[in-house]
Amino acid sequence: MAVQPLMPKATAVWLVENTALSFDQIADFCKLHPLEVKAVADGDAAQGIKGLDPIQTGQLTREEIERAEADPQRRLKLADAKVRLPEAKRKKGPRYTPVSRRQDRPNAILWLVRSHPELKDSQIMRLVGTTKSTIQAIRERTHWNAASLSPLDPVTLGLCSQIDLDLEVHRAAKEKPAEPDHGVTLLPAEVTTAKPPVEEPEAAKKASDELDINAVRAKLAQIGGGKSEPQDE
């Protein structure tokens, strides 16, 4: 965030009236547009604003102003503040949504409900600046315009930033209870107590095979009526 002097317009009025600084130098120091500084010099803007001396407030030194007057390319540097004021904390509350974007909020809520079901209602309220009753109506399809709603990304609609959305999704993922880890389970008792199959000895297996072959041959002989005796010539 750019650091600007205290009461920038009043400071610009004083610098225009009491120094030979260029409009660009004053605009850069006061974080204003050069045309706005020119309007101050012409009397078209800041009428009725009393100039504020930045030297008395400790924001500039006389030497710094003189060096900048001698070199039009030099930029004024804000003097280090002797007293550090704490930054004002931003109040937490529902996000303000411009009037032109408010009709898109139901579509954004529908997208969040479908794409990120892990988000809480309070998180959706922070992202798009809506109410709990509206979210509930969209979840239950009882919203007055439910038939015409279509899910649209709130980032694309400009209702929230991608950073804010990612932050809320990350928070929801951290708060989601982890699935229970069952670990290594024991095998059933019938599996662990079952006796291993006994392998037949090689000789017994071979004899069994020969017996099966002989039985097949005998069966074929019965079917075919046995071998016919050769006839004498």
Short mmCIF file of C-alpha atoms in Angstrom, two decimals:
data_model
loop_
_atom_site.label_atom_id
_atom_site.label_comp_id
_atom_site.label_asym_id
_atom_site.label_seq_id
_atom_site.Cartn_x
_atom_site.Cartn_y
_atom_site.Cartn_z
CA MET A 1 0.00 0.00 0.00
CA ALA A 2 1.38 3.44 -1.02
CA VAL A 3 2.13 5.75 1.93
CA GLN A 4 0.60 9.17 1.50
CA PRO A 5 0.90 12.31 3.64
CA LEU A 6 -1.67 13.37 6.17
CA MET A 7 -4.53 15.28 4.52
CA PRO A 8 -3.12 15.00 0.98
CA LYS A 9 -5.33 17.66 -0.62
CA ALA A 10 -4.58 20.22 2.07
CA THR A 11 -0.87 19.39 1.70
CA ALA A 12 -1.13 19.81 -2.07
CA VAL A 13 -2.74 23.25 -1.58
CA TRP A 14 0.15 24.37 0.63
CA LEU A 15 2.81 23.05 -1.75
CA VAL A 16 1.17 24.76 -4.75
CA GLU A 17 0.97 28.07 -2.91
CA ASN A 18 4.37 28.05 -1.17
CA THR A 19 6.83 26.12 -3.39
CA ALA A 20 8.06 25.99 -6.99
CA LEU A 21 7.54 22.25 -7.26
CA SER A 22 6.06 20.86 -10.47
CA PHE A 23 2.57 19.44 -10.64
CA ASP A 24 4.02 15.96 -11.18
CA GLN A 25 6.17 16.20 -8.05
CA ILE A 26 3.28 17.39 -5.89
CA ALA A 27 0.95 14.76 -7.38
CA ASP A 28 3.48 11.99 -6.73
CA PHE A 29 4.00 13.07 -3.12
CA CYS A 30 0.31 13.57 -2.32
CA LYS A 31 -0.82 10.53 -4.35
CA LEU A 32 -3.07 12.64 -6.55
CA HIS A 33 -3.47 12.95 -10.30
CA PRO A 34 -1.39 15.75 -11.94
CA LEU A 35 -4.56 17.19 -13.47
CA GLU A 36 -6.09 17.34 -10.00
CA VAL A 37 -3.07 19.33 -8.77
CA LYS A 38 -3.38 21.63 -11.79
CA ALA A 39 -7.05 22.19 -10.93
CA VAL A 40 -5.96 23.14 -7.40
CA ALA A 41 -3.48 25.64 -8.85
CA ASP A 42 -6.14 27.08 -11.18
CA GLY A 43 -8.62 27.41 -8.34
CA ASP A 44 -11.05 24.94 -9.87
CA ALA A 45 -10.64 22.39 -7.07
CA ALA A 46 -10.06 22.30 -3.32
CA GLN A 47 -11.80 25.63 -2.84
CA GLY A 48 -12.17 26.43 0.82
CA ILE A 49 -9.48 23.92 1.87
CA LYS A 50 -6.81 25.47 4.04
CA GLY A 51 -3.28 24.46 3.17
CA LEU A 52 -1.45 22.16 5.58
CA ASP A 53 2.27 22.79 6.06
CA PRO A 54 4.04 19.40 5.74
CA ILE A 55 7.16 20.87 7.38
CA GLN A 56 5.34 21.68 10.60
CA THR A 57 3.74 18.24 10.66
CA GLY A 58 7.16 16.59 10.22
CA GLN A 59 6.29 15.01 6.86
CA LEU A 60 8.87 17.03 4.87
CA THR A 61 11.99 19.03 5.53
CA ARG A 62 12.88 22.40 4.00
CA GLU A 63 16.07 20.89 2.56
CA GLU A 64 14.10 18.10 0.83
CA ILE A 65 11.81 20.68 -0.79
CA GLU A 66 14.75 22.80 -1.97
CA ARG A 67 16.50 19.81 -3.52
CA ALA A 68 13.30 18.85 -5.37
CA GLU A 69 12.83 22.44 -6.60
CA ALA A 70 16.34 22.38 -8.05
CA ASP A 71 15.80 19.05 -9.81
CA PRO A 72 12.36 18.60 -11.48
CA GLN A 73 13.05 14.87 -11.88
CA ARG A 74 13.52 14.34 -8.15
CA ARG A 75 10.67 12.86 -6.15
CA LEU A 76 9.84 14.03 -2.65
CA LYS A 77 10.38 11.51 0.09
CA LEU A 78 8.05 11.35 3.06
CA ALA A 79 9.99 11.76 6.30
CA ASP A 80 9.88 8.91 8.78
CA ALA A 81 7.09 9.40 11.28
CA LYS A 82 8.25 9.92 14.83
CA VAL A 83 5.14 8.26 16.21
CA ARG A 84 3.86 5.00 14.77
CA LEU A 85 0.09 4.78 14.83
CA PRO A 86 -1.44 1.31 14.92
CA GLU A 87 -3.21 0.27 11.76
CA ALA A 88 -6.96 0.35 12.00
CA LYS A 89 -8.40 -3.14 12.01
CA ARG A 90 -10.97 -3.83 9.38
CA LYS A 91 -14.31 -4.64 10.91
CA LYS A 92 -15.59 -8.08 10.19
CA GLY A 93 -19.00 -8.14 8.65
CA PRO A 94 -20.91 -8.99 5.53
CA ARG A 95 -19.15 -8.00 2.32
CA TYR A 96 -20.63 -4.99 0.54
CA THR A 97 -21.94 -5.88 -2.89
CA PRO A 98 -22.47 -3.16 -5.52
CA VAL A 99 -26.05 -2.66 -6.63
CA SER A 100 -25.19 -3.68 -10.20
CA ARG A 101 -23.96 -7.05 -8.96
CA ARG A 102 -26.65 -7.93 -6.44
CA GLN A 103 -28.84 -9.76 -8.95
CA ASP A 104 -25.92 -12.16 -9.56
CA ARG A 105 -25.62 -13.23 -5.92
CA PRO A 106 -28.16 -16.11 -6.09
CA ASN A 107 -26.27 -17.59 -9.05
CA ALA A 108 -23.00 -17.28 -7.12
CA ILE A 109 -24.56 -18.90 -4.03
CA LEU A 110 -25.81 -21.80 -6.14
CA TRP A 111 -22.31 -22.27 -7.56
CA LEU A 112 -20.74 -22.27 -4.09
CA VAL A 113 -23.33 -24.71 -2.72
CA ARG A 114 -22.74 -27.15 -5.58
CA SER A 115 -18.99 -26.76 -6.12
CA HIS A 116 -17.96 -26.44 -2.47
CA PRO A 117 -20.54 -28.19 -0.27
CA GLU A 118 -18.04 -28.13 2.59
CA LEU A 119 -18.45 -24.37 2.98
CA LYS A 120 -20.56 -23.19 5.91
CA ASP A 121 -23.33 -20.64 5.52
CA SER A 122 -21.27 -18.09 7.43
CA GLN A 123 -18.42 -18.50 4.94
CA ILE A 124 -20.73 -18.02 1.95
CA MET A 125 -22.14 -14.93 3.65
CA ARG A 126 -18.64 -13.49 3.96
CA LEU A 127 -17.79 -14.24 0.34
CA VAL A 128 -20.82 -12.80 -1.45
CA GLY A 129 -22.51 -10.66 1.22
CA THR A 130 -25.82 -12.45 1.50
CA THR A 131 -28.13 -13.66 4.26
CA LYS A 132 -28.58 -17.07 5.86
CA SER A 133 -32.23 -17.27 4.79
CA THR A 134 -31.28 -16.73 1.13
CA ILE A 135 -28.67 -19.48 1.29
CA GLN A 136 -31.16 -21.84 2.91
CA ALA A 137 -33.79 -21.08 0.26
CA ILE A 138 -31.31 -21.82 -2.53
CA ARG A 139 -30.20 -25.04 -0.85
CA GLU A 140 -33.81 -26.24 -0.54
CA ARG A 141 -34.80 -24.94 -4.01
CA THR A 142 -37.48 -22.74 -2.44
CA HIS A 143 -36.02 -19.46 -3.71
CA TRP A 144 -38.54 -17.37 -5.61
CA ASN A 145 -36.34 -17.48 -8.74
CA ALA A 146 -35.03 -21.03 -8.30
CA ALA A 147 -36.16 -22.16 -11.76
CA SER A 148 -34.09 -19.48 -13.49
CA LEU A 149 -30.91 -19.74 -11.43
CA SER A 150 -27.70 -21.00 -13.01
CA PRO A 151 -24.46 -21.61 -11.09
CA LEU A 152 -21.86 -18.91 -11.82
CA ASP A 153 -18.40 -18.51 -10.30
CA PRO A 154 -18.45 -15.56 -7.85
CA VAL A 155 -14.86 -14.71 -8.79
CA THR A 156 -15.87 -14.30 -12.44
CA LEU A 157 -18.84 -12.19 -11.36
CA GLY A 158 -16.56 -9.94 -9.30
CA LEU A 159 -18.31 -10.69 -6.01
CA CYS A 160 -15.15 -11.96 -4.32
CA SER A 161 -11.49 -12.52 -5.09
CA GLN A 162 -9.87 -15.86 -5.83
CA ILE A 163 -7.66 -15.41 -2.75
CA ASP A 164 -10.70 -15.02 -0.47
CA LEU A 165 -12.41 -18.04 -2.03
CA ASP A 166 -9.30 -20.23 -1.68
CA LEU A 167 -8.89 -19.11 1.93
CA GLU A 168 -12.45 -20.07 2.88
CA VAL A 169 -12.18 -23.42 1.09
CA HIS A 170 -8.90 -24.12 2.90
CA ARG A 171 -10.50 -23.27 6.25
CA ALA A 172 -13.46 -25.53 5.54
CA ALA A 173 -11.12 -28.38 4.60
CA LYS A 174 -9.18 -27.99 7.85
CA GLU A 175 -12.35 -27.96 9.95
CA LYS A 176 -13.78 -31.02 8.20
CA PRO A 177 -13.40 -34.08 10.47
CA ALA A 178 -10.88 -36.57 9.22
CA GLU A 179 -12.10 -39.97 8.14
CA PRO A 180 -11.42 -42.67 10.76
CA ASP A 181 -8.29 -44.71 10.09
CA HIS A 182 -9.17 -48.36 10.57
CA GLY A 183 -5.54 -49.41 10.23
CA VAL A 184 -4.58 -53.05 9.67
CA THR A 185 -7.54 -55.35 10.26
CA LEU A 186 -7.32 -58.95 11.48
CA LEU A 187 -8.20 -61.81 9.13
CA PRO A 188 -11.28 -63.91 9.93
CA ALA A 189 -10.77 -66.84 12.31
CA GLU A 190 -11.73 -69.42 9.64
CA VAL A 191 -8.89 -68.14 7.49
CA THR A 192 -6.24 -68.03 10.20
CA THR A 193 -7.19 -71.45 11.69
CA ALA A 194 -7.63 -73.31 8.38
CA LYS A 195 -5.16 -76.14 7.84
CA PRO A 196 -2.89 -75.88 4.83
CA PRO A 197 -3.70 -78.34 2.02
CA VAL A 198 -1.75 -81.61 2.25
CA GLU A 199 0.24 -82.33 -0.88
CA GLU A 200 0.09 -85.90 -2.16
CA PRO A 201 3.38 -87.80 -2.51
CA GLU A 202 4.79 -87.84 -6.01
CA ALA A 203 4.55 -91.68 -6.32
CA ALA A 204 0.90 -91.78 -5.21
CA LYS A 205 0.06 -88.96 -7.62
CA LYS A 206 1.70 -90.84 -10.52
CA ALA A 207 -0.14 -94.09 -9.67
CA SER A 208 -3.42 -92.20 -9.53
CA ASP A 209 -2.80 -90.80 -12.98
CA GLU A 210 -2.02 -94.26 -14.42
CA LEU A 211 -5.17 -95.66 -12.80
CA ASP A 212 -7.27 -92.98 -14.43
CA ILE A 213 -5.77 -93.80 -17.85
CA ASN A 214 -6.45 -97.54 -17.46
CA ALA A 215 -10.04 -96.82 -16.41
CA VAL A 216 -10.56 -94.70 -19.54
CA ARG A 217 -9.19 -97.45 -21.79
CA ALA A 218 -11.44 -100.08 -20.19
CA LYS A 219 -14.46 -97.85 -20.67
CA LEU A 220 -13.63 -97.34 -24.34
CA ALA A 221 -13.24 -101.08 -24.81
CA GLN A 222 -16.69 -101.72 -23.36
CA ILE A 223 -18.26 -99.17 -25.63
CA GLY A 224 -16.52 -100.51 -28.72
CA GLY A 225 -17.29 -104.19 -27.93
CA GLY A 226 -13.69 -105.12 -27.45
CA LYS A 227 -11.13 -105.97 -30.07
CA SER A 228 -12.27 -108.25 -32.91
CA GLU A 229 -10.34 -111.54 -33.43
CA PRO A 230 -8.47 -111.76 -36.74
CA GLN A 231 -10.17 -114.23 -39.19
CA ASP A 232 -8.25 -117.12 -40.79
CA GLU A 233 -7.89 -116.96 -44.49
#
